[in-house]
mmCIF file of C-alpha atoms in Angstrom:
data_model
loop_
_atom_site.group_PDB
_atom_site.id
_atom_site.type_symbol
_atom_site.label_atom_id
_atom_site.label_comp_id
_atom_site.label_asym_id
_atom_site.label_seq_id
_atom_site.Cartn_x
_atom_site.Cartn_y
_atom_site.Cartn_z
ATOM 1 C CA MET A 25 -11.456 17.012 -3.006
ATOM 2 C CA ALA A 26 -9.600 18.625 -5.888
ATOM 3 C CA LYS A 27 -9.990 17.068 -9.313
ATOM 4 C CA ASP A 28 -6.365 15.906 -9.474
ATOM 5 C CA TYR A 29 -6.123 14.592 -5.901
ATOM 6 C CA GLU A 30 -8.135 14.113 -2.723
ATOM 7 C CA LEU A 31 -7.400 14.332 0.983
ATOM 8 C CA ARG A 32 -8.656 11.305 2.926
ATOM 9 C CA GLN A 33 -8.683 10.718 6.659
ATOM 10 C CA TYR A 34 -7.716 7.171 7.593
ATOM 11 C CA GLU A 35 -8.337 5.777 11.059
ATOM 12 C CA THR A 36 -5.766 3.775 13.039
ATOM 13 C CA ALA A 37 -5.677 0.249 11.599
ATOM 14 C CA LYS A 38 -3.626 -2.927 11.484
ATOM 15 C CA TRP A 39 -1.896 -4.123 8.330
ATOM 16 C CA VAL A 40 0.049 -7.320 7.685
ATOM 17 C CA SER A 41 3.393 -6.487 6.082
ATOM 18 C CA ALA A 42 6.694 -7.821 4.779
ATOM 19 C CA VAL A 43 9.850 -5.853 3.991
ATOM 20 C CA ILE A 44 11.756 -7.014 0.923
ATOM 21 C CA ARG A 45 15.338 -5.753 0.701
ATOM 22 C CA GLY A 46 17.686 -5.197 -2.207
ATOM 23 C CA GLU A 47 15.350 -6.183 -5.047
ATOM 24 C CA SER A 48 13.764 -4.109 -7.780
ATOM 25 C CA GLN A 49 10.389 -2.652 -6.823
ATOM 26 C CA LYS A 50 8.608 -5.038 -9.190
ATOM 27 C CA GLU A 51 10.392 -8.100 -7.752
ATOM 28 C CA ALA A 52 9.867 -6.851 -4.175
ATOM 29 C CA MET A 53 6.126 -6.516 -4.890
ATOM 30 C CA ARG A 54 6.036 -10.070 -6.258
ATOM 31 C CA GLN A 55 7.934 -11.575 -3.312
ATOM 32 C CA GLY A 56 6.060 -9.521 -0.717
ATOM 33 C CA PHE A 57 2.680 -10.323 -2.251
ATOM 34 C CA TRP A 58 3.315 -14.073 -2.062
ATOM 35 C CA LYS A 59 4.551 -13.916 1.551
ATOM 36 C CA LEU A 60 1.390 -12.024 2.526
ATOM 37 C CA PHE A 61 -0.823 -14.250 0.395
ATOM 38 C CA HIS A 62 0.531 -17.342 2.220
ATOM 39 C CA TYR A 63 -0.256 -15.590 5.535
ATOM 40 C CA ILE A 64 -3.911 -15.046 4.561
ATOM 41 C CA GLN A 65 -4.098 -18.598 3.198
ATOM 42 C CA GLY A 66 -3.359 -19.941 6.689
ATOM 43 C CA LYS A 67 0.399 -19.555 7.272
ATOM 44 C CA ASN A 68 -0.308 -18.039 10.690
ATOM 45 C CA GLU A 69 -0.509 -19.294 14.293
ATOM 46 C CA GLN A 70 -4.229 -20.086 14.080
ATOM 47 C CA GLU A 71 -3.877 -21.650 10.597
ATOM 48 C CA MET A 72 -6.779 -19.357 9.747
ATOM 49 C CA LYS A 73 -7.734 -18.345 6.230
ATOM 50 C CA ILE A 74 -8.400 -14.629 5.981
ATOM 51 C CA ASP A 75 -10.161 -12.783 3.177
ATOM 52 C CA MET A 76 -7.975 -10.921 0.713
ATOM 53 C CA THR A 77 -8.408 -7.164 1.043
ATOM 54 C CA VAL A 78 -7.472 -4.172 -1.048
ATOM 55 C CA PRO A 79 -5.495 -2.133 -1.504
ATOM 56 C CA VAL A 80 -2.109 -3.811 -1.570
ATOM 57 C CA THR A 81 0.298 -1.044 -0.590
ATOM 58 C CA CYS A 82 4.015 -0.602 -1.079
ATOM 59 C CA LEU A 83 6.075 1.913 0.898
ATOM 60 C CA ILE A 84 8.626 3.714 -1.284
ATOM 61 C CA LYS A 85 11.330 5.675 0.558
ATOM 62 C CA SER A 86 13.641 8.092 -1.258
ATOM 63 C CA GLY A 87 17.037 6.553 -1.994
ATOM 64 C CA CYS A 88 16.156 3.243 -0.331
ATOM 65 C CA THR A 89 15.965 -0.249 -1.821
ATOM 66 C CA ASP A 90 13.779 -1.674 0.966
ATOM 67 C CA PHE A 91 10.116 -1.993 0.036
ATOM 68 C CA LYS A 92 7.368 -2.667 2.591
ATOM 69 C CA ILE A 93 4.418 -4.488 1.030
ATOM 70 C CA SER A 94 1.174 -4.605 3.040
ATOM 71 C CA PHE A 95 -2.360 -6.001 3.044
ATOM 72 C CA PHE A 96 -5.076 -4.366 5.136
ATOM 73 C CA VAL A 97 -6.228 -6.684 7.938
ATOM 74 C CA PRO A 98 -10.001 -7.238 7.478
ATOM 75 C CA PHE A 99 -12.215 -5.417 9.986
ATOM 76 C CA GLU A 100 -13.306 -8.635 11.738
ATOM 77 C CA HIS A 101 -9.625 -9.388 12.595
ATOM 78 C CA GLN A 102 -8.491 -5.848 13.517
ATOM 79 C CA ASP A 103 -8.718 -6.485 17.290
ATOM 80 C CA SER A 104 -6.617 -9.647 17.248
ATOM 81 C CA PRO A 105 -5.150 -10.640 13.892
ATOM 82 C CA PRO A 106 -3.575 -14.116 13.771
ATOM 83 C CA GLN A 107 0.178 -13.891 14.295
ATOM 84 C CA PRO A 108 2.325 -14.764 11.272
ATOM 85 C CA THR A 109 4.522 -17.867 11.396
ATOM 86 C CA ASP A 110 6.889 -16.562 8.679
ATOM 87 C CA SER A 111 9.539 -14.422 10.412
ATOM 88 C CA ASP A 112 9.520 -12.002 7.444
ATOM 89 C CA VAL A 113 5.816 -11.204 7.945
ATOM 90 C CA PHE A 114 4.573 -8.931 10.735
ATOM 91 C CA ILE A 115 1.485 -7.099 11.940
ATOM 92 C CA GLU A 116 1.828 -3.316 12.139
ATOM 93 C CA GLU A 117 -0.496 -0.643 13.388
ATOM 94 C CA ARG A 118 -0.642 2.465 11.227
ATOM 95 C CA LYS A 119 -1.768 5.533 13.139
ATOM 96 C CA ALA A 120 -4.683 7.677 11.967
ATOM 97 C CA ALA A 121 -3.522 10.113 9.301
ATOM 98 C CA GLY A 122 -4.555 12.536 6.613
ATOM 99 C CA ILE A 123 -3.407 11.196 3.257
ATOM 100 C CA PHE A 124 -3.237 12.995 -0.078
ATOM 101 C CA VAL A 125 -4.330 10.538 -2.771
ATOM 102 C CA ARG A 126 -3.908 10.649 -6.546
ATOM 103 C CA SER A 127 -5.792 7.983 -8.532
ATOM 104 C CA PHE A 128 -5.052 6.662 -12.014
ATOM 105 C CA GLY A 129 -6.022 3.734 -14.221
ATOM 106 C CA GLY A 130 -4.245 1.157 -16.337
ATOM 107 C CA PHE A 131 -1.539 -1.318 -15.407
ATOM 108 C CA ALA A 132 0.757 0.448 -12.950
ATOM 109 C CA SER A 133 4.487 -0.098 -13.373
ATOM 110 C CA PRO A 134 7.024 1.166 -10.812
ATOM 111 C CA GLU A 135 7.806 3.938 -13.320
ATOM 112 C CA LYS A 136 4.128 4.922 -13.614
ATOM 113 C CA TYR A 137 3.763 5.013 -9.815
ATOM 114 C CA ALA A 138 6.872 7.225 -9.534
ATOM 115 C CA GLU A 139 5.579 9.522 -12.284
ATOM 116 C CA GLU A 140 2.151 9.889 -10.609
ATOM 117 C CA ALA A 141 3.800 10.476 -7.205
ATOM 118 C CA GLU A 142 5.905 13.252 -8.735
ATOM 119 C CA VAL A 143 2.798 14.857 -10.279
ATOM 120 C CA LEU A 144 1.037 14.715 -6.903
ATOM 121 C CA ALA A 145 4.076 16.164 -5.085
ATOM 122 C CA ARG A 146 4.279 19.016 -7.603
ATOM 123 C CA ILE A 147 0.576 19.835 -7.166
ATOM 124 C CA LEU A 148 0.814 19.741 -3.357
ATOM 125 C CA ARG A 149 3.888 22.012 -3.340
ATOM 126 C CA LYS A 150 2.190 24.444 -5.735
ATOM 127 C CA ARG A 151 -0.892 24.590 -3.485
ATOM 128 C CA GLY A 152 1.184 25.016 -0.326
ATOM 129 C CA GLN A 153 -0.002 21.731 1.193
ATOM 130 C CA PRO A 154 2.586 20.415 3.705
ATOM 131 C CA PHE A 155 3.325 16.689 3.296
ATOM 132 C CA HIS A 156 6.043 14.152 4.102
ATOM 133 C CA GLU A 157 8.164 14.245 0.960
ATOM 134 C CA ASP A 158 10.674 11.518 1.857
ATOM 135 C CA PHE A 159 8.280 8.617 1.270
ATOM 136 C CA PHE A 160 5.061 7.671 -0.498
ATOM 137 C CA TYR A 161 2.853 4.606 -0.795
ATOM 138 C CA THR A 162 1.603 2.913 -3.910
ATOM 139 C CA ALA A 163 -1.849 1.334 -3.627
ATOM 140 C CA GLY A 164 -3.162 -1.269 -6.056
ATOM 141 C CA TYR A 165 -6.775 -2.378 -6.011
ATOM 142 C CA ASP A 166 -7.038 -4.957 -8.794
ATOM 143 C CA SER A 167 -6.074 -8.518 -9.573
ATOM 144 C CA PRO A 168 -3.487 -8.843 -12.363
ATOM 145 C CA PHE A 169 -6.251 -10.605 -14.338
ATOM 146 C CA LYS A 170 -8.519 -7.544 -14.402
ATOM 147 C CA LEU A 171 -7.971 -5.906 -17.763
ATOM 148 C CA PHE A 172 -10.259 -2.854 -17.750
ATOM 149 C CA ASN A 173 -11.247 -0.065 -15.360
ATOM 150 C CA ARG A 174 -8.196 -0.653 -13.174
ATOM 151 C CA HIS A 175 -7.694 1.550 -10.099
ATOM 152 C CA ASN A 176 -4.302 2.557 -8.689
ATOM 153 C CA GLU A 177 -3.249 5.275 -6.270
ATOM 154 C CA VAL A 178 -0.230 7.046 -4.846
ATOM 155 C CA TRP A 179 -0.374 8.373 -1.283
ATOM 156 C CA TYR A 180 1.538 11.138 0.482
ATOM 157 C CA PHE A 181 0.973 11.674 4.208
ATOM 158 C CA LYS A 182 -0.129 15.125 5.292
ATOM 159 C CA LYS A 183 2.135 16.936 7.769
#
């Protein structure tokens, strides 16, 4: 782990996601969060409440106004997560991957995420680390009500 970023290895895992199209990133995060929150509150085929997990991720693709917001499916539901009843919500399996991660504190705005992603991309290019440059994920770990010691990340996938 370098001081300004780390390389993590994530295993294959299921996430519950929603794609929000044609909105600002901030509005897409709001809409996507509530769709996913309703899913974990029981808007699924089993009407099962599921624990909230972190991080909440958002896929940002260069030049695209679609945003994919996701919650990690808790470990006890990884084998068979309840199917969503909202047609905008879906279960996806993300393959195992090496991910370059840059962490930062404070309240993260879309602009702050973009700025931190650019810093991470610059560092990775300078160090000759190959990564997928056409997209990155934002990862938020805190409730909006947490005021101090907030934790946010940007992720680039290793090539």
